[in-house]
């Protein structure tokens, strides 16, 4: 079983109705037993899945408000996620940063609120193609990571961080395992130097597929994967869990 020790987080983004989500999860349940499998769902599908299958699989959100509560039409707070027993929440996904203009300061607030409400954060960081080409990868990752983590470093002992190069997401061009190893090892050293007490649980995300999954999981630096597109297909998801 691939995910008895390593972690698989599926990010379903804005896909699947409640009926489609229910059918998928119901069929998936027999295959997840004994494995670390989590699915990040759109808000409307989250509570029904926690109610129906929450004892078998972990479900979480894809984002959260940076405000604790108030007049923020359309937003969902960390306290509300805690109220439905969401297991985790993704923050700082590059689609949120780019399409919804989320800044490092907003991501830092989200992290703080999730910790205050006992929801496990999954912090996404990643460089664009231009940043990679101009040799700025580590600089960008350091800024995204430390701006979120430093203000709350005394409030946690470990953190799940997903390294998702923006150029690899939804592009069918995953980073190579060598590239991922290089970045993760530099990141680990950086965190060790700046916040020795924090243990990072490092995921790779960006065009993970049945073809390249094992090349990432075989690395001792990779604790798991964050999968978008490939996790939407039932047969592919099932094969991942072999
Ligand atoms: P992808 O998405 O697997 O479709 O590249 C990953 C993500 O955005 O988390």
mmCIF file of C-alpha atoms and ligand atoms in Angstrom:
data_model
loop_
_atom_site.group_PDB
_atom_site.id
_atom_site.type_symbol
_atom_site.label_atom_id
_atom_site.label_comp_id
_atom_site.label_asym_id
_atom_site.label_seq_id
_atom_site.Cartn_x
_atom_site.Cartn_y
_atom_site.Cartn_z
ATOM 1 C CA UNK A 1 0.000 0.000 0.000
ATOM 2 C CA UNK A 2 1.559 3.256 -1.167
ATOM 3 C CA UNK A 3 0.019 5.486 1.470
ATOM 4 C CA UNK A 4 0.386 3.498 4.652
ATOM 5 C CA UNK A 5 3.148 5.897 5.711
ATOM 6 C CA UNK A 6 3.098 8.641 3.098
ATOM 7 C CA UNK A 7 0.232 11.067 2.613
ATOM 8 C CA UNK A 8 -2.118 11.572 -0.334
ATOM 9 C CA UNK A 9 -4.153 14.757 -0.463
ATOM 10 C CA UNK A 10 -6.561 15.068 -3.388
ATOM 11 C CA UNK A 11 -7.572 18.605 -4.321
ATOM 12 C CA UNK A 12 -10.855 18.474 -6.210
ATOM 13 C CA UNK A 13 -10.965 22.225 -6.808
ATOM 14 C CA UNK A 14 -14.342 23.279 -8.315
ATOM 15 C CA UNK A 15 -15.331 19.844 -9.568
ATOM 16 C CA UNK A 16 -18.201 17.404 -8.930
ATOM 17 C CA UNK A 17 -21.723 17.930 -7.629
ATOM 18 C CA UNK A 18 -22.819 16.571 -4.258
ATOM 19 C CA UNK A 19 -24.290 13.468 -5.943
ATOM 20 C CA UNK A 20 -21.092 12.823 -7.920
ATOM 21 C CA UNK A 21 -18.950 13.385 -4.828
ATOM 22 C CA UNK A 22 -21.068 11.005 -2.750
ATOM 23 C CA UNK A 23 -20.930 8.234 -5.366
ATOM 24 C CA UNK A 24 -17.156 8.615 -5.740
ATOM 25 C CA UNK A 25 -16.429 8.600 -2.005
ATOM 26 C CA UNK A 26 -18.746 5.694 -1.332
ATOM 27 C CA UNK A 27 -16.942 3.624 -3.952
ATOM 28 C CA UNK A 28 -13.521 4.742 -2.674
ATOM 29 C CA UNK A 29 -14.042 3.917 1.005
ATOM 30 C CA UNK A 30 -13.170 0.187 0.733
ATOM 31 C CA UNK A 31 -9.770 1.067 -0.756
ATOM 32 C CA UNK A 32 -8.619 3.723 1.731
ATOM 33 C CA UNK A 33 -8.528 1.566 4.835
ATOM 34 C CA UNK A 34 -5.132 1.770 6.554
ATOM 35 C CA UNK A 35 -3.931 4.540 4.256
ATOM 36 C CA UNK A 36 -3.402 8.271 4.772
ATOM 37 C CA UNK A 37 -5.873 9.674 2.266
ATOM 38 C CA UNK A 38 -7.487 13.087 2.460
ATOM 39 C CA UNK A 39 -9.746 14.932 0.026
ATOM 40 C CA UNK A 40 -10.048 18.726 -0.167
ATOM 41 C CA UNK A 41 -13.600 19.539 -1.234
ATOM 42 C CA UNK A 42 -15.632 22.601 -2.214
ATOM 43 C CA UNK A 43 -17.447 23.948 0.864
ATOM 44 C CA UNK A 44 -20.932 22.748 -0.180
ATOM 45 C CA UNK A 45 -19.786 19.153 -0.448
ATOM 46 C CA UNK A 46 -17.636 19.147 2.668
ATOM 47 C CA UNK A 47 -20.107 18.703 5.529
ATOM 48 C CA UNK A 48 -22.163 15.945 3.850
ATOM 49 C CA UNK A 49 -18.969 13.928 3.187
ATOM 50 C CA UNK A 50 -17.731 14.384 6.761
ATOM 51 C CA UNK A 51 -21.123 13.181 8.006
ATOM 52 C CA UNK A 52 -21.246 10.192 5.669
ATOM 53 C CA UNK A 53 -17.622 9.004 5.483
ATOM 54 C CA UNK A 54 -15.656 11.094 7.999
ATOM 55 C CA UNK A 55 -14.856 8.071 10.149
ATOM 56 C CA UNK A 56 -13.168 6.342 7.189
ATOM 57 C CA UNK A 57 -11.435 9.181 5.347
ATOM 58 C CA UNK A 58 -10.348 12.735 6.127
ATOM 59 C CA UNK A 59 -12.040 15.647 4.401
ATOM 60 C CA UNK A 60 -10.958 19.263 4.387
ATOM 61 C CA UNK A 61 -11.422 22.632 2.710
ATOM 62 C CA UNK A 62 -9.514 24.297 -0.118
ATOM 63 C CA UNK A 63 -9.350 27.744 1.457
ATOM 64 C CA UNK A 64 -10.651 29.723 4.444
ATOM 65 C CA UNK A 65 -11.298 33.369 5.248
ATOM 66 C CA UNK A 66 -8.446 35.437 6.660
ATOM 67 C CA UNK A 67 -10.977 37.053 9.026
ATOM 68 C CA UNK A 68 -12.312 35.428 12.189
ATOM 69 C CA UNK A 69 -15.922 36.548 11.526
ATOM 70 C CA UNK A 70 -17.989 39.488 10.349
ATOM 71 C CA UNK A 71 -19.538 41.108 7.295
ATOM 72 C CA UNK A 72 -17.652 39.152 4.624
ATOM 73 C CA UNK A 73 -20.319 37.959 2.209
ATOM 74 C CA UNK A 74 -19.590 34.544 0.771
ATOM 75 C CA UNK A 75 -16.710 33.706 3.093
ATOM 76 C CA UNK A 76 -16.248 30.724 5.432
ATOM 77 C CA UNK A 77 -14.345 31.045 8.709
ATOM 78 C CA UNK A 78 -11.899 28.687 10.411
ATOM 79 C CA UNK A 79 -14.328 28.482 13.331
ATOM 80 C CA UNK A 80 -17.057 27.269 10.945
ATOM 81 C CA UNK A 81 -14.692 24.612 9.572
ATOM 82 C CA UNK A 82 -13.996 23.513 13.120
ATOM 83 C CA UNK A 83 -17.759 23.431 13.722
ATOM 84 C CA UNK A 84 -18.200 20.741 11.050
ATOM 85 C CA UNK A 85 -15.023 18.889 12.123
ATOM 86 C CA UNK A 86 -13.085 19.545 8.942
ATOM 87 C CA UNK A 87 -9.820 17.632 9.218
ATOM 88 C CA UNK A 88 -7.600 20.104 7.383
ATOM 89 C CA UNK A 89 -7.561 23.127 5.110
ATOM 90 C CA UNK A 90 -5.360 24.058 2.150
ATOM 91 C CA UNK A 91 -4.057 27.628 2.216
ATOM 92 C CA UNK A 92 -1.951 29.639 -0.208
ATOM 93 C CA UNK A 93 -2.757 27.549 -3.289
ATOM 94 C CA UNK A 94 -1.296 29.296 -6.332
ATOM 95 C CA UNK A 95 -4.740 29.523 -7.955
ATOM 96 C CA UNK A 96 -5.955 31.500 -4.925
ATOM 97 C CA UNK A 97 -2.829 33.665 -4.948
ATOM 98 C CA UNK A 98 -3.134 34.399 -8.673
ATOM 99 C CA UNK A 99 -6.875 34.466 -9.421
ATOM 100 C CA UNK A 100 -8.086 35.897 -6.095
ATOM 101 C CA UNK A 101 -5.062 38.053 -5.331
ATOM 102 C CA UNK A 102 -4.224 36.394 -2.031
ATOM 103 C CA UNK A 103 -1.087 37.869 -0.546
ATOM 104 C CA UNK A 104 1.484 36.379 1.821
ATOM 105 C CA UNK A 105 -0.036 38.533 4.583
ATOM 106 C CA UNK A 106 -3.491 37.023 3.976
ATOM 107 C CA UNK A 107 -2.071 33.503 3.939
ATOM 108 C CA UNK A 108 -0.333 34.242 7.258
ATOM 109 C CA UNK A 109 -3.667 35.312 8.809
ATOM 110 C CA UNK A 110 -5.342 32.152 7.533
ATOM 111 C CA UNK A 111 -2.617 30.013 9.060
ATOM 112 C CA UNK A 112 -3.000 31.747 12.396
ATOM 113 C CA UNK A 113 -6.798 31.269 12.396
ATOM 114 C CA UNK A 114 -6.594 27.603 11.429
ATOM 115 C CA UNK A 115 -4.162 26.921 14.264
ATOM 116 C CA UNK A 116 -6.366 28.810 16.711
ATOM 117 C CA UNK A 117 -9.285 26.588 15.660
ATOM 118 C CA UNK A 118 -7.370 23.300 15.663
ATOM 119 C CA UNK A 119 -7.640 22.672 11.934
ATOM 120 C CA UNK A 120 -4.571 21.180 10.291
ATOM 121 C CA UNK A 121 -3.180 23.664 7.745
ATOM 122 C CA UNK A 122 -1.683 22.541 4.438
ATOM 123 C CA UNK A 123 0.429 25.442 3.230
ATOM 124 C CA UNK A 124 1.098 25.598 -0.522
ATOM 125 C CA UNK A 125 4.156 27.367 -1.855
ATOM 126 C CA UNK A 126 5.638 27.496 -5.345
ATOM 127 C CA UNK A 127 7.487 29.580 -7.873
ATOM 128 C CA UNK A 128 6.313 30.662 -11.340
ATOM 129 C CA UNK A 129 8.135 29.662 -14.510
ATOM 130 C CA UNK A 130 9.698 33.120 -14.813
ATOM 131 C CA UNK A 131 10.907 32.974 -11.213
ATOM 132 C CA UNK A 132 12.417 29.553 -11.804
ATOM 133 C CA UNK A 133 14.113 30.680 -15.021
ATOM 134 C CA UNK A 134 15.638 33.694 -13.287
ATOM 135 C CA UNK A 135 17.030 31.560 -10.468
ATOM 136 C CA UNK A 136 14.704 32.911 -7.791
ATOM 137 C CA UNK A 137 13.048 29.655 -6.721
ATOM 138 C CA UNK A 138 14.440 29.415 -3.221
ATOM 139 C CA UNK A 139 14.063 33.123 -2.582
ATOM 140 C CA UNK A 140 10.343 32.948 -3.513
ATOM 141 C CA UNK A 141 9.710 29.811 -1.459
ATOM 142 C CA UNK A 142 11.514 31.244 1.557
ATOM 143 C CA UNK A 143 9.396 34.394 1.416
ATOM 144 C CA UNK A 144 6.111 32.479 1.065
ATOM 145 C CA UNK A 145 7.001 30.038 3.819
ATOM 146 C CA UNK A 146 8.571 32.302 6.416
ATOM 147 C CA UNK A 147 6.004 35.105 6.061
ATOM 148 C CA UNK A 148 3.319 32.615 7.069
ATOM 149 C CA UNK A 149 5.244 30.579 9.601
ATOM 150 C CA UNK A 150 7.375 33.016 11.586
ATOM 151 C CA UNK A 151 4.454 34.854 13.281
ATOM 152 C CA UNK A 152 3.069 31.539 14.622
ATOM 153 C CA UNK A 153 6.191 29.430 14.977
ATOM 154 C CA UNK A 154 5.657 28.980 18.706
ATOM 155 C CA UNK A 155 2.123 27.674 18.171
ATOM 156 C CA UNK A 156 3.032 24.539 16.220
ATOM 157 C CA UNK A 157 5.607 21.785 16.222
ATOM 158 C CA UNK A 158 4.998 20.534 12.689
ATOM 159 C CA UNK A 159 3.489 21.809 9.472
ATOM 160 C CA UNK A 160 2.378 20.212 6.210
ATOM 161 C CA UNK A 161 3.906 22.180 3.336
ATOM 162 C CA UNK A 162 3.105 21.375 -0.290
ATOM 163 C CA UNK A 163 5.756 22.398 -2.784
ATOM 164 C CA UNK A 164 3.764 23.081 -5.931
ATOM 165 C CA UNK A 165 5.701 24.802 -8.719
ATOM 166 C CA UNK A 166 3.108 27.009 -10.454
ATOM 167 C CA UNK A 167 4.407 25.944 -13.869
ATOM 168 C CA UNK A 168 3.785 22.275 -13.043
ATOM 169 C CA UNK A 169 0.161 22.615 -11.915
ATOM 170 C CA UNK A 170 -2.355 21.327 -14.457
ATOM 171 C CA UNK A 171 0.315 21.456 -17.151
ATOM 172 C CA UNK A 172 1.159 17.725 -17.540
ATOM 173 C CA UNK A 173 4.744 18.847 -16.971
ATOM 174 C CA UNK A 174 5.591 17.731 -13.466
ATOM 175 C CA UNK A 175 8.896 18.751 -11.945
ATOM 176 C CA UNK A 176 11.453 15.956 -12.088
ATOM 177 C CA UNK A 177 12.129 14.021 -8.876
ATOM 178 C CA UNK A 178 15.668 15.493 -8.971
ATOM 179 C CA UNK A 179 14.288 19.040 -9.099
ATOM 180 C CA UNK A 180 11.881 18.276 -6.250
ATOM 181 C CA UNK A 181 14.598 16.674 -4.107
ATOM 182 C CA UNK A 182 16.890 19.631 -4.638
ATOM 183 C CA UNK A 183 14.221 22.173 -3.630
ATOM 184 C CA UNK A 184 12.952 20.166 -0.651
ATOM 185 C CA UNK A 185 16.424 19.603 0.699
ATOM 186 C CA UNK A 186 17.232 23.330 0.442
ATOM 187 C CA UNK A 187 13.909 24.188 2.091
ATOM 188 C CA UNK A 188 14.522 21.765 4.954
ATOM 189 C CA UNK A 189 17.964 23.241 5.571
ATOM 190 C CA UNK A 190 16.538 26.737 5.535
ATOM 191 C CA UNK A 191 13.824 25.928 8.056
ATOM 192 C CA UNK A 192 16.272 24.040 10.219
ATOM 193 C CA UNK A 193 18.466 27.140 10.293
ATOM 194 C CA UNK A 194 15.686 29.695 10.879
ATOM 195 C CA UNK A 195 13.172 27.708 12.977
ATOM 196 C CA UNK A 196 14.968 24.644 14.269
ATOM 197 C CA UNK A 197 11.980 23.506 16.323
ATOM 198 C CA UNK A 198 9.556 23.127 13.391
ATOM 199 C CA UNK A 199 9.218 19.763 11.638
ATOM 200 C CA UNK A 200 8.086 20.043 8.011
ATOM 201 C CA UNK A 201 5.939 17.364 6.397
ATOM 202 C CA UNK A 202 6.769 17.924 2.749
ATOM 203 C CA UNK A 203 4.446 17.144 -0.143
ATOM 204 C CA UNK A 204 4.989 17.542 -3.855
ATOM 205 C CA UNK A 205 2.151 18.731 -6.099
ATOM 206 C CA UNK A 206 1.896 19.575 -9.797
ATOM 207 C CA UNK A 207 0.812 17.137 -12.536
ATOM 208 C CA UNK A 208 1.248 14.049 -10.363
ATOM 209 C CA UNK A 209 -0.055 11.076 -12.382
ATOM 210 C CA UNK A 210 -0.053 7.275 -12.319
ATOM 211 C CA UNK A 211 3.109 7.433 -14.414
ATOM 212 C CA UNK A 212 5.226 9.603 -12.126
ATOM 213 C CA UNK A 213 3.672 8.969 -8.680
ATOM 214 C CA UNK A 214 6.236 6.399 -7.543
ATOM 215 C CA UNK A 215 9.173 8.527 -8.657
ATOM 216 C CA UNK A 216 8.110 11.102 -6.047
ATOM 217 C CA UNK A 217 7.098 8.662 -3.320
ATOM 218 C CA UNK A 218 10.447 6.866 -3.646
ATOM 219 C CA UNK A 219 12.259 9.963 -2.434
ATOM 220 C CA UNK A 220 13.001 9.990 1.291
ATOM 221 C CA UNK A 221 12.505 13.767 1.239
ATOM 222 C CA UNK A 222 8.914 13.509 -0.022
ATOM 223 C CA UNK A 223 6.338 12.718 2.675
ATOM 224 C CA UNK A 224 3.427 12.644 0.251
ATOM 225 C CA UNK A 225 1.697 14.183 -2.747
ATOM 226 C CA UNK A 226 -1.005 16.751 -3.439
ATOM 227 C CA UNK A 227 -2.930 15.690 -6.529
ATOM 228 C CA UNK A 228 -5.403 17.725 -8.559
ATOM 229 C CA UNK A 229 -6.572 16.554 -11.979
ATOM 230 C CA UNK A 230 -5.525 12.897 -11.718
ATOM 231 C CA UNK A 231 -7.540 12.439 -8.500
ATOM 232 C CA UNK A 232 -10.834 13.254 -10.238
ATOM 233 C CA UNK A 233 -10.888 9.958 -12.105
ATOM 234 C CA UNK A 234 -12.036 7.026 -9.986
ATOM 235 C CA UNK A 235 -9.900 4.326 -11.601
ATOM 236 C CA UNK A 236 -6.788 6.493 -11.359
ATOM 237 C CA UNK A 237 -7.481 7.294 -7.696
ATOM 238 C CA UNK A 238 -8.038 3.593 -6.967
ATOM 239 C CA UNK A 239 -4.765 2.685 -8.705
ATOM 240 C CA UNK A 240 -2.937 5.276 -6.604
ATOM 241 C CA UNK A 241 -3.991 3.355 -3.495
ATOM 242 C CA UNK A 242 -2.474 0.033 -4.574
HETATM 243 P P1 LIG B 1 -2.655 19.056 -10.713
HETATM 244 O O1 LIG B 1 -3.024 20.082 -9.541
HETATM 245 O O2 LIG B 1 -2.342 17.743 -10.061
HETATM 246 O O3 LIG B 1 -3.871 19.014 -11.579
HETATM 247 O O4 LIG B 1 -1.451 19.620 -11.420
HETATM 248 C C1 LIG B 1 -2.331 20.084 -8.323
HETATM 249 C C2 LIG B 1 -2.834 21.191 -7.438
HETATM 250 O O5 LIG B 1 -3.199 22.256 -7.964
HETATM 251 O O6 LIG B 1 -2.888 21.043 -6.213
#
